[in-house]
Short mmCIF file of C-alpha atoms in Angstrom, two decimals:
data_model
loop_
_atom_site.label_atom_id
_atom_site.label_comp_id
_atom_site.label_asym_id
_atom_site.label_seq_id
_atom_site.Cartn_x
_atom_site.Cartn_y
_atom_site.Cartn_z
CA MET A 154 8.37 17.27 4.80
CA ALA A 155 9.22 16.24 1.42
CA SER A 156 9.34 18.87 -1.21
CA ASN A 157 6.76 18.95 -4.16
CA PRO A 158 7.43 16.69 -7.01
CA THR A 159 8.43 17.75 -10.28
CA SER A 160 6.06 18.26 -13.05
CA ASP A 161 6.63 17.93 -16.89
CA SER A 162 6.95 21.08 -19.01
CA THR A 163 8.28 22.00 -22.37
CA ASN A 164 11.80 23.24 -21.26
CA GLY A 165 12.47 21.28 -18.07
CA THR A 166 10.93 20.00 -14.72
CA LYS A 167 9.06 22.40 -12.79
CA ASP A 168 9.23 22.80 -8.88
CA SER A 169 6.39 24.70 -7.36
CA SER A 170 8.82 26.24 -4.69
CA ASN A 171 11.83 27.03 -6.68
CA GLY A 172 10.44 27.55 -10.28
CA THR A 173 11.78 26.12 -13.40
CA HIS A 174 15.11 24.23 -13.42
CA GLU A 175 17.06 21.93 -15.80
CA VAL A 176 15.66 18.41 -16.86
CA ALA A 177 17.06 15.86 -14.42
CA PRO A 178 18.99 13.02 -15.61
CA SER A 179 16.16 10.72 -14.49
CA SER A 180 14.07 12.38 -17.32
CA ILE A 181 16.87 11.15 -19.80
CA PRO A 182 17.25 7.62 -21.16
CA ARG A 183 19.89 6.04 -18.93
CA SER A 184 21.95 5.11 -21.98
CA ILE A 185 22.63 9.01 -22.29
CA VAL A 186 23.70 9.55 -18.70
CA GLY A 187 25.49 6.29 -18.55
CA ASP A 188 23.68 4.87 -15.45
CA GLN A 189 22.95 1.19 -15.66
CA ARG A 190 21.19 0.78 -12.50
CA LYS A 191 17.74 -0.67 -12.54
CA VAL A 192 14.78 1.78 -12.51
CA ALA A 193 11.47 1.24 -10.93
CA LEU A 194 8.21 3.12 -11.26
CA ILE A 195 5.85 2.99 -8.37
CA THR A 196 2.12 4.16 -8.19
CA GLY A 197 0.73 4.66 -4.79
CA ILE A 198 4.20 5.44 -3.48
CA THR A 199 3.17 7.59 -0.58
CA GLY A 200 1.08 4.71 0.77
CA GLN A 201 2.20 2.11 3.43
CA ASP A 202 3.27 -0.59 0.83
CA GLY A 203 4.66 2.21 -1.54
CA SER A 204 7.04 3.56 1.31
CA TYR A 205 8.28 0.04 2.28
CA LEU A 206 8.82 -1.02 -1.43
CA THR A 207 10.84 2.25 -2.09
CA GLU A 208 13.13 1.32 0.86
CA CYS A 209 13.50 -2.23 -0.32
CA LEU A 210 14.37 -1.26 -3.88
CA LEU A 211 16.68 1.64 -2.88
CA SER A 212 18.52 -1.02 -0.63
CA LYS A 213 18.99 -3.10 -3.76
CA GLY A 214 20.54 -0.16 -5.88
CA TYR A 215 17.36 0.85 -7.90
CA GLU A 216 16.48 4.25 -8.96
CA VAL A 217 12.93 4.66 -7.95
CA HIS A 218 10.30 7.08 -9.34
CA GLY A 219 6.86 7.62 -7.80
CA LEU A 220 3.73 8.88 -9.32
CA ILE A 221 1.51 11.02 -6.65
CA ARG A 222 -1.72 12.86 -6.92
CA ARG A 223 -1.79 16.61 -6.72
CA SER A 224 -2.94 17.64 -3.29
CA SER A 225 -3.38 20.84 -1.51
CA ASN A 226 -1.73 19.22 1.58
CA PHE A 227 1.49 17.37 1.65
CA ASN A 228 0.98 13.60 1.47
CA THR A 229 4.63 12.48 1.56
CA ALA A 230 5.14 11.83 5.17
CA ARG A 231 5.89 8.20 4.82
CA LEU A 232 8.70 9.11 2.48
CA ASP A 233 10.18 12.01 4.38
CA HIS A 234 12.96 9.99 5.85
CA ILE A 235 14.32 8.88 2.71
CA TYR A 236 13.44 12.08 0.62
CA VAL A 237 16.32 13.96 -0.89
CA ASP A 238 16.02 17.19 -2.77
CA PRO A 239 16.17 16.40 -6.70
CA HIS A 240 18.86 19.28 -6.97
CA ASN A 241 21.08 17.09 -5.33
CA SER A 242 21.34 14.54 -8.27
CA ALA A 243 24.19 12.63 -6.85
CA LYS A 244 22.20 11.20 -3.97
CA ALA A 245 18.61 11.70 -4.94
CA ARG A 246 17.71 8.14 -6.13
CA MET A 247 13.84 8.74 -5.47
CA LYS A 248 12.00 11.08 -7.29
CA LEU A 249 8.39 12.06 -7.53
CA HIS A 250 6.04 13.04 -10.35
CA TYR A 251 2.57 14.38 -10.44
CA ALA A 252 0.14 11.74 -12.21
CA ASP A 253 -3.15 9.97 -11.57
CA LEU A 254 -4.67 6.68 -12.67
CA SER A 255 -7.70 8.48 -14.01
CA ASP A 256 -5.58 10.25 -16.34
CA ALA A 257 -4.10 7.97 -19.08
CA SER A 258 -2.01 10.77 -20.72
CA SER A 259 -0.03 11.36 -17.55
CA LEU A 260 0.68 7.51 -17.29
CA ARG A 261 1.83 7.16 -20.60
CA ARG A 262 4.02 10.39 -20.54
CA TRP A 263 5.95 9.22 -17.35
CA VAL A 264 6.26 5.69 -18.58
CA ASP A 265 7.73 6.85 -21.82
CA SER A 266 9.87 9.37 -20.14
CA ILE A 267 11.21 7.36 -17.35
CA LEU A 268 11.47 4.12 -19.28
CA PRO A 269 11.47 1.99 -16.06
CA ASP A 270 12.48 -1.75 -16.06
CA GLU A 271 9.79 -2.46 -13.50
CA VAL A 272 6.47 -0.91 -12.88
CA TYR A 273 4.58 -1.52 -9.54
CA ASN A 274 0.91 -0.49 -9.39
CA LEU A 275 0.02 -0.02 -5.68
CA ALA A 276 -2.18 2.93 -6.12
CA ALA A 277 -5.87 2.55 -5.18
CA GLN A 278 -8.85 3.67 -3.29
CA SER A 279 -7.94 1.06 -0.85
CA HIS A 280 -10.56 1.34 1.89
CA VAL A 281 -13.22 -1.23 1.70
CA ALA A 282 -15.96 0.72 3.49
CA VAL A 283 -15.36 3.92 1.52
CA SER A 284 -15.83 1.95 -1.55
CA PHE A 285 -19.49 1.58 -0.90
CA GLU A 286 -19.68 5.46 -0.46
CA ILE A 287 -17.73 6.28 -3.60
CA PRO A 288 -18.34 3.12 -5.95
CA ASP A 289 -17.89 4.96 -9.15
CA TYR A 290 -14.59 6.51 -8.35
CA THR A 291 -13.46 3.17 -6.66
CA ALA A 292 -14.01 1.21 -9.92
CA ASP A 293 -12.44 3.79 -12.17
CA VAL A 294 -9.34 4.35 -10.31
CA VAL A 295 -8.82 0.63 -8.99
CA GLY A 296 -10.25 -1.28 -12.05
CA THR A 297 -9.88 1.01 -15.16
CA GLY A 298 -6.74 2.71 -13.54
CA ALA A 299 -4.97 -0.46 -13.89
CA LEU A 300 -6.01 -0.72 -17.54
CA ARG A 301 -4.78 2.42 -18.30
CA LEU A 302 -1.39 1.62 -16.77
CA LEU A 303 -1.03 -1.77 -18.55
CA GLU A 304 -1.71 -0.22 -21.77
CA ALA A 305 0.89 2.47 -21.27
CA VAL A 306 3.43 -0.41 -20.33
CA ARG A 307 2.40 -2.24 -23.47
CA LEU A 308 2.93 0.79 -25.81
CA ALA A 309 6.30 1.54 -24.29
CA PRO A 310 9.29 1.35 -26.63
CA LYS A 311 11.09 -1.31 -24.31
CA PRO A 312 9.91 -4.25 -22.46
CA ILE A 313 8.87 -3.46 -18.93
CA ARG A 314 8.01 -5.82 -16.17
CA TYR A 315 4.76 -5.15 -14.37
CA TYR A 316 3.34 -5.88 -10.91
CA GLN A 317 -0.29 -5.56 -10.04
CA ALA A 318 -1.40 -5.32 -6.53
CA GLY A 319 -4.21 -7.64 -5.76
CA SER A 320 -6.05 -8.28 -2.71
CA SER A 321 -7.62 -11.10 -0.57
CA GLU A 322 -10.76 -9.12 -0.40
CA MET A 323 -11.19 -10.54 -4.01
CA PHE A 324 -11.88 -13.97 -2.49
CA GLY A 325 -14.98 -12.53 -0.47
CA SER A 326 -17.16 -15.22 0.65
CA THR A 327 -14.82 -17.96 -0.64
CA PRO A 328 -14.17 -20.23 2.28
CA PRO A 329 -10.60 -20.37 3.61
CA PRO A 330 -7.96 -21.36 2.79
CA GLN A 331 -7.78 -19.35 -0.44
CA SER A 332 -4.84 -19.87 -3.09
CA GLU A 333 -4.26 -19.01 -6.69
CA THR A 334 -6.70 -21.37 -7.84
CA SER A 335 -9.62 -20.49 -5.36
CA PRO A 336 -12.60 -18.89 -7.16
CA PHE A 337 -13.20 -14.96 -6.50
CA HIS A 338 -16.43 -13.78 -4.94
CA PRO A 339 -16.02 -10.12 -4.32
CA ARG A 340 -18.16 -8.51 -1.43
CA SER A 341 -17.54 -4.86 -2.18
CA PRO A 342 -16.90 -2.52 -4.97
CA TYR A 343 -13.34 -2.25 -4.04
CA ALA A 344 -12.92 -5.90 -4.18
CA ALA A 345 -14.82 -6.14 -7.58
CA ALA A 346 -12.54 -3.49 -9.06
CA LYS A 347 -9.42 -5.36 -7.88
CA VAL A 348 -10.93 -8.67 -9.58
CA ALA A 349 -11.22 -6.50 -12.83
CA ALA A 350 -7.57 -5.21 -12.34
CA HIS A 351 -6.31 -8.98 -11.73
CA TRP A 352 -8.03 -10.27 -15.02
CA TYR A 353 -6.86 -7.11 -17.07
CA THR A 354 -3.40 -8.22 -16.05
CA VAL A 355 -3.92 -11.79 -16.87
CA ASN A 356 -5.32 -10.64 -20.32
CA TYR A 357 -2.50 -8.61 -21.09
CA ARG A 358 0.02 -11.13 -20.06
CA GLU A 359 -1.62 -13.77 -22.48
CA ALA A 360 -2.44 -11.22 -25.21
CA TYR A 361 0.66 -9.35 -25.67
CA ASP A 362 3.11 -11.58 -23.91
CA MET A 363 3.87 -9.37 -21.29
CA PHE A 364 5.83 -10.04 -18.04
CA ALA A 365 2.94 -9.19 -15.92
CA CYS A 366 2.26 -10.53 -12.41
CA ASN A 367 -0.60 -10.47 -9.81
CA GLY A 368 0.29 -10.33 -6.05
CA ILE A 369 -2.62 -11.38 -4.06
CA LEU A 370 -1.63 -10.05 -0.63
CA PHE A 371 -3.58 -10.73 2.35
CA ASN A 372 -3.94 -8.13 4.97
CA HIS A 373 -0.47 -6.53 5.79
CA GLU A 374 0.00 -3.97 8.63
CA SER A 375 2.42 -1.76 10.05
CA PRO A 376 3.05 1.46 11.91
CA ARG A 377 2.53 3.24 8.55
CA ARG A 378 -0.94 1.71 8.13
CA GLY A 379 -3.75 4.60 7.59
CA GLU A 380 -5.55 5.38 10.81
CA ASN A 381 -8.71 4.65 9.32
CA PHE A 382 -7.87 1.03 8.95
CA VAL A 383 -9.05 -1.34 12.00
CA THR A 384 -5.63 -2.49 12.92
CA ARG A 385 -4.10 1.07 13.23
CA LYS A 386 -7.47 2.28 14.52
CA ILE A 387 -7.07 -0.04 17.39
CA THR A 388 -3.44 0.66 18.30
CA ARG A 389 -3.84 4.33 17.93
CA ALA A 390 -6.58 3.99 20.46
CA VAL A 391 -4.58 1.97 22.63
CA GLY A 392 -1.93 4.53 23.04
CA ARG A 393 -4.34 7.29 23.41
CA ILE A 394 -6.41 5.40 26.20
CA LYS A 395 -3.10 4.53 27.91
CA LEU A 396 -2.06 8.27 28.09
CA GLY A 397 -5.43 9.44 29.12
CA LEU A 398 -6.47 11.18 25.98
CA GLN A 399 -9.39 8.84 24.87
CA THR A 400 -11.70 6.60 26.74
CA LYS A 401 -13.64 4.89 23.92
CA LEU A 402 -12.98 3.18 20.81
CA PHE A 403 -15.95 2.59 18.43
CA LEU A 404 -15.69 -0.48 16.13
CA GLY A 405 -18.21 -2.73 13.96
CA ASN A 406 -17.73 -6.58 13.32
CA LEU A 407 -15.35 -8.12 15.88
CA SER A 408 -15.92 -11.58 14.58
CA ALA A 409 -14.35 -10.96 11.01
CA ALA A 410 -11.13 -13.08 10.81
CA ARG A 411 -8.11 -11.87 8.71
CA ASP A 412 -4.67 -13.13 7.75
CA TRP A 413 -2.56 -10.31 9.06
CA GLY A 414 1.09 -9.92 8.22
CA PHE A 415 3.65 -7.14 8.29
CA ALA A 416 3.83 -4.87 5.16
CA GLY A 417 7.57 -4.81 5.18
CA ASP A 418 7.76 -8.44 4.43
CA TYR A 419 5.27 -8.39 1.85
CA VAL A 420 6.99 -6.03 -0.42
CA GLU A 421 9.89 -8.24 -0.62
CA ALA A 422 7.49 -10.66 -2.29
CA MET A 423 6.42 -8.09 -4.73
CA TRP A 424 10.08 -7.65 -5.90
CA LEU A 425 10.66 -11.30 -5.83
CA MET A 426 7.85 -11.90 -8.59
CA LEU A 427 9.33 -9.50 -11.11
CA GLN A 428 12.77 -11.40 -10.67
CA GLN A 429 11.37 -14.75 -11.99
CA ASP A 430 12.10 -16.27 -15.46
CA LYS A 431 8.25 -16.35 -16.03
CA PRO A 432 5.36 -14.32 -15.04
CA GLY A 433 2.76 -15.60 -12.77
CA ASP A 434 0.14 -14.86 -9.98
CA TYR A 435 1.04 -15.54 -6.22
CA VAL A 436 -0.81 -15.45 -2.91
CA VAL A 437 1.33 -13.76 -0.20
CA ALA A 438 0.07 -14.62 3.23
CA THR A 439 0.90 -15.85 6.63
CA GLU A 440 -1.30 -18.82 6.65
CA GLU A 441 -2.58 -17.78 10.09
CA SER A 442 -6.05 -16.22 10.71
CA HIS A 443 -7.00 -14.00 13.64
CA THR A 444 -10.36 -12.32 14.53
CA VAL A 445 -10.72 -8.51 15.09
CA GLU A 446 -11.41 -9.42 18.79
CA GLU A 447 -8.20 -11.33 19.02
CA PHE A 448 -6.40 -8.46 17.56
CA LEU A 449 -8.08 -6.26 20.43
CA GLN A 450 -7.08 -8.63 22.92
CA ALA A 451 -3.21 -8.60 21.79
CA ALA A 452 -3.12 -4.86 21.39
CA PHE A 453 -4.80 -3.85 24.75
CA GLY A 454 -3.28 -6.64 26.59
CA TYR A 455 0.37 -5.50 25.46
CA ALA A 456 -0.55 -2.15 27.04
CA GLY A 457 -1.93 -3.59 30.40
CA LEU A 458 -5.48 -2.79 29.29
CA ASP A 459 -8.74 -4.68 29.08
CA TRP A 460 -10.38 -3.82 25.54
CA LYS A 461 -13.93 -4.68 27.00
CA ASP A 462 -13.58 -1.52 29.17
CA HIS A 463 -13.23 0.77 26.28
CA VAL A 464 -14.62 -0.94 22.99
CA VAL A 465 -18.23 0.13 21.98
CA ILE A 466 -19.96 -1.57 18.99
CA ASP A 467 -21.32 1.06 16.38
CA GLU A 468 -23.56 -0.34 13.76
CA ARG A 469 -22.22 2.34 11.29
CA TYR A 470 -19.07 0.30 11.06
CA PHE A 471 -20.64 -3.01 9.56
CA ARG A 472 -20.29 -3.27 5.97
CA PRO A 473 -23.37 -3.94 3.59
CA ALA A 474 -21.69 -7.25 2.82
CA GLU A 475 -19.35 -8.69 5.18
CA VAL A 476 -16.33 -10.86 4.50
CA ASP A 477 -16.48 -13.38 7.26
CA SER A 478 -13.10 -15.21 7.18
CA LEU A 479 -9.76 -14.83 4.83
CA ARG A 480 -6.72 -17.08 5.51
CA GLY A 481 -4.22 -17.46 2.65
CA ASP A 482 -2.48 -20.52 1.13
CA SER A 483 1.05 -19.20 0.07
CA THR A 484 2.46 -22.68 -0.84
CA LYS A 485 3.43 -21.10 -4.37
CA ALA A 486 5.11 -18.12 -3.03
CA ARG A 487 7.10 -20.24 -0.59
CA SER A 488 8.11 -22.77 -2.80
CA VAL A 489 8.75 -20.74 -6.11
CA LEU A 490 9.79 -17.35 -4.77
CA LYS A 491 11.42 -18.79 -1.68
CA TRP A 492 9.63 -16.18 0.41
CA LYS A 493 8.18 -16.61 3.82
CA PRO A 494 6.98 -13.89 6.55
CA LYS A 495 9.45 -12.84 9.08
CA VAL A 496 7.30 -10.97 11.50
CA GLY A 497 4.59 -12.97 13.47
CA PHE A 498 1.07 -11.81 14.60
CA HIS A 499 2.06 -10.79 18.16
CA ASP A 500 5.40 -9.01 17.10
CA LEU A 501 3.33 -7.06 14.47
CA VAL A 502 0.79 -6.04 17.11
CA ALA A 503 3.62 -4.96 19.55
CA MET A 504 5.47 -3.06 16.80
CA MET A 505 2.39 -1.03 16.18
CA VAL A 506 1.44 -0.50 19.85
CA ASP A 507 4.93 0.56 20.59
CA ASN A 508 4.78 3.08 17.67
CA ASP A 509 1.41 4.64 18.79
CA LEU A 510 2.29 4.75 22.28
CA GLU A 511 5.34 7.10 21.20
CA ILE A 512 2.89 9.30 19.20
CA ALA A 513 0.39 9.60 22.12
CA LYS A 514 3.08 10.76 24.23
CA LYS A 515 3.96 13.57 21.85
CA GLU A 516 0.24 14.37 21.85
CA LYS A 517 0.16 14.33 25.57
CA VAL A 518 2.77 17.08 25.57
CA LEU A 519 0.73 19.18 23.31
CA VAL A 520 -2.39 18.85 25.31
CA THR A 521 -0.56 19.63 28.41
CA ALA A 522 0.77 22.86 26.71
CA GLY A 523 -2.66 23.75 25.56
CA TYR A 524 -1.97 23.09 21.83
CA MET A 525 -4.44 20.39 21.39
CA ASN A 526 -8.08 19.78 22.71
CA PRO A 527 -7.99 16.84 24.95
CA GLN A 528 -11.88 16.42 24.19
CA GLN A 529 -11.31 15.60 20.43
CA GLN A 530 -11.84 11.98 21.14
CA PRO A 531 -14.54 10.44 23.30
#
């Protein structure tokens, strides 16, 4: 498990487990420590995209700083395999700091302290259905939070390139295919807040001549996807059903169609946007669309199961306003960024099912040993 991040203090950084220690070189301008490698700051670093982007940037020689929220539970599992204790300064090129998009002072402090070359704003309350339950919070973090970070970047004492994570959900009821010129018609508080963040980014680019880009990423999945998202919910259920730990899977709208790609491919597009001569907005997509039912068929079929034997429709999982079909037109990204997806739909599904079968095997051991209740799932 990754250690706690450092928090700012008057005389140094503070590690909650080891007390106060010296300010790390990462808190000092690079001109002082003589390190000329590029520096990136990522919000939402502990999420699916944040972890893949961190891997991508580290592989390119970057020093990576991540802002994470304070939590009573560790929330850094996706980073454990690349985490190095900050006391090992020779090897620790990823560092974590406490901040929140709802707290402008923390954003300004870390931007000014780290002075990154690039900022990637990936943090969000990103669950569409949950945004209907907590709309105020979603709007504050997703929409106004982006504005707070843009302002911190604008006021920094050096030019910083900024990436804003958009979403295909912004298109909502606009018919496919959707491109950079398609109108937005959001159908959820989350999507509406993302539209606000998108236009804040455009406004700051035009008003202050900032290098600020919007990446309008269509659905991107992986074994690191949160388990309350439909794709991962399905593949987790496949693993558990295959191992006899679960019998039923409850879902909502099976006819919703999405353009699903691999998150590891999409973070490369984020990075490419900030390497261009001019800033711009880009749709990132596979240009293929599949329904939830097709995803079920692929996932259950890969494991030798019939989804119809296990899936139950639950009205609670239908959204107040549905988005029927999303399929991106990524012509601009392919021509300007020279980007294209590497992992296809069926390979993506297989990757996720394989991962969740392994997790289910470990759970089976715990159940057999009496450490887990096999009736936790119906």
